[in-house]
C-alpha positions as YAML, in Angstrom:
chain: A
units: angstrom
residues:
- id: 1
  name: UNK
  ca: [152.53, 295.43, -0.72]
- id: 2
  name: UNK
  ca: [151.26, 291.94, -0.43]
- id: 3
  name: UNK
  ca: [148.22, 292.31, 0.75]
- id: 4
  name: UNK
  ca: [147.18, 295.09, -2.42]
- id: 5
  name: UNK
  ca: [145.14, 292.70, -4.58]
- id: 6
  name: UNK
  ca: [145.96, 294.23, -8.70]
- id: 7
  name: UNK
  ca: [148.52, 295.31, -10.99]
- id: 8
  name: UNK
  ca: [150.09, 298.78, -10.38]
- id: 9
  name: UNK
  ca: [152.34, 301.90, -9.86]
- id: 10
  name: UNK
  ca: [152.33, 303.65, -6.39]
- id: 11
  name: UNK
  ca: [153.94, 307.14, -5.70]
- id: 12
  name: UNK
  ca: [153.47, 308.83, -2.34]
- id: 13
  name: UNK
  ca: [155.02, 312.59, -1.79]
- id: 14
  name: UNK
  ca: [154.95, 314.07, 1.52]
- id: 15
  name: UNK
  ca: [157.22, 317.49, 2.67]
- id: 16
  name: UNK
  ca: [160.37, 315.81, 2.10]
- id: 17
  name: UNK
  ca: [160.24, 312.85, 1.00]
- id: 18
  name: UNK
  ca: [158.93, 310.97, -2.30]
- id: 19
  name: UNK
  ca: [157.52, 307.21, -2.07]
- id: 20
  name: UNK
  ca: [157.37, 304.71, -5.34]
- id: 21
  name: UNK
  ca: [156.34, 301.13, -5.27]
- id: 22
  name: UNK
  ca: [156.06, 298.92, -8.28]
- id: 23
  name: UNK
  ca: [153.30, 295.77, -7.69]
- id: 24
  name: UNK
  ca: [154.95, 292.67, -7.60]
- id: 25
  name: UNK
  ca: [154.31, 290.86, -10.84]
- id: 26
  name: UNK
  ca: [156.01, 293.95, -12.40]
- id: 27
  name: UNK
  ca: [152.93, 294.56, -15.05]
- id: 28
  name: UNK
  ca: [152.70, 298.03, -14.51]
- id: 29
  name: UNK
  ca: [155.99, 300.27, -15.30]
- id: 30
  name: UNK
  ca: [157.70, 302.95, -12.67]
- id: 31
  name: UNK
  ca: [160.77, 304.91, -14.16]
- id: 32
  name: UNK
  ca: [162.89, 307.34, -12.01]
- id: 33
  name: UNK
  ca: [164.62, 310.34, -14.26]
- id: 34
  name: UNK
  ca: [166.54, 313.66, -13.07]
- id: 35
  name: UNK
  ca: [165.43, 316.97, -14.16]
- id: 36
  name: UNK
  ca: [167.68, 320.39, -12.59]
- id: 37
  name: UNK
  ca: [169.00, 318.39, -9.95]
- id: 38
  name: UNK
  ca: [165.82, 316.66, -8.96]
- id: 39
  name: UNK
  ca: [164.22, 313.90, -9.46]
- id: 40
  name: UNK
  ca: [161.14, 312.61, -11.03]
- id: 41
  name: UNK
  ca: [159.19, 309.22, -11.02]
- id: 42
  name: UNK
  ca: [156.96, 308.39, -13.76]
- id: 43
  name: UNK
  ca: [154.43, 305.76, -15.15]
- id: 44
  name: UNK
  ca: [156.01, 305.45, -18.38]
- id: 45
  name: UNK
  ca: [158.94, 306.54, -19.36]
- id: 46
  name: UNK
  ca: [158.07, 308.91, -22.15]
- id: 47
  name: UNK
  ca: [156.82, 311.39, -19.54]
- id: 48
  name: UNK
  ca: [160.12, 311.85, -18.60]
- id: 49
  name: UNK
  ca: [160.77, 313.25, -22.40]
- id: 50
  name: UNK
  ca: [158.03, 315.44, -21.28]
- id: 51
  name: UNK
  ca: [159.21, 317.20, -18.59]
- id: 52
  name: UNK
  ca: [162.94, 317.51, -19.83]
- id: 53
  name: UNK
  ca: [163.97, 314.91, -17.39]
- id: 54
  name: UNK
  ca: [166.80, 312.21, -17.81]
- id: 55
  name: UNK
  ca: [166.15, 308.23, -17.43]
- id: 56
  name: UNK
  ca: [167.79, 306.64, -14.80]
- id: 57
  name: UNK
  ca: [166.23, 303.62, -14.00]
- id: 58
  name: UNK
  ca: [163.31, 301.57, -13.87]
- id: 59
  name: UNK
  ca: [161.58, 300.38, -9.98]
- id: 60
  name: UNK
  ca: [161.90, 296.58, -9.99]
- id: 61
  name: UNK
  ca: [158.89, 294.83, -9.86]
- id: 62
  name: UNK
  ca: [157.75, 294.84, -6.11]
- id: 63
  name: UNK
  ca: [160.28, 297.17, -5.12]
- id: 64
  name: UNK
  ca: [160.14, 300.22, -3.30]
- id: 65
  name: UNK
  ca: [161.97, 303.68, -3.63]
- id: 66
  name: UNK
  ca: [162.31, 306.24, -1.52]
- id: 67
  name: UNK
  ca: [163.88, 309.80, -2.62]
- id: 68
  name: UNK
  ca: [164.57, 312.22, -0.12]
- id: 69
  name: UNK
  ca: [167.47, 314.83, 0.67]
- id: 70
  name: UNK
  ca: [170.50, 312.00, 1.02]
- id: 71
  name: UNK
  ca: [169.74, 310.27, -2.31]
- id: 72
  name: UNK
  ca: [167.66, 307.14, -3.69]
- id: 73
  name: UNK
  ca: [167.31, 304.33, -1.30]
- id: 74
  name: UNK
  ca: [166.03, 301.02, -2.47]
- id: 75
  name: UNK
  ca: [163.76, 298.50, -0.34]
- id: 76
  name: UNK
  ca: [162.92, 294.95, -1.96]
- id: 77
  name: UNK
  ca: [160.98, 291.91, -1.25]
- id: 78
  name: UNK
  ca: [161.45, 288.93, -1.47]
- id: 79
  name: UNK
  ca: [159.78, 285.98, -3.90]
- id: 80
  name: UNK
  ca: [160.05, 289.47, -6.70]
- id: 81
  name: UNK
  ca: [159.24, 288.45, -10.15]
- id: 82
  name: UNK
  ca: [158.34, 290.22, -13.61]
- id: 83
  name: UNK
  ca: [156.27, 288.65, -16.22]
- id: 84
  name: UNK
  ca: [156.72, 291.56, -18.65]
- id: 85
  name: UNK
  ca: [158.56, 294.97, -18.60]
- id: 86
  name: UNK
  ca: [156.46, 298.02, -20.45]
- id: 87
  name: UNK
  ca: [159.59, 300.98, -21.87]
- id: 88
  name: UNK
  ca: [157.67, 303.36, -23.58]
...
């Protein structure tokens, strides 16, 4: 993550697993919601509302998620900081 130059939200699926990354500075939003016992990551939260899935937490700013079969599992940096949190 350091060495991606901008503000943004990263999500990476593969077979079984799902990958989200929020940029460091925090500018861009991430949410992660539920929806029929799986789970979702999202831009903004309003898509969420779109897709009948629950909120259940925002990505920190330059953390990273992963979601596969055992749960949510949360990696973080260090030196993480937000200027501004977007909850639309």
């Amino acid at each position: 993550m350091r060495k991606l130059k901008g503000h943004f939200p990263l999500v990476i699926m593969t077979k079984d697993k799902l990958f989200g990354m929020r940029d460091p500075l925090g500018v861009r939003p991430l949410c992660v919601g539920k929806v029929n016992g799986g789970w979702v990551i999202a831009s903004e939260s309003c898509a969420l509302d779109h897709v009948g899935a629950d909120f259940v937490r925002e990505v920190e700013p330059g953390e990273a998620i992963q979601i596969d079969d055992e749960g949510l599992h949360t990696y973080t940096g260090k030196n993480r900081r937000s200027t501004w949190n977007l909850h639309i």
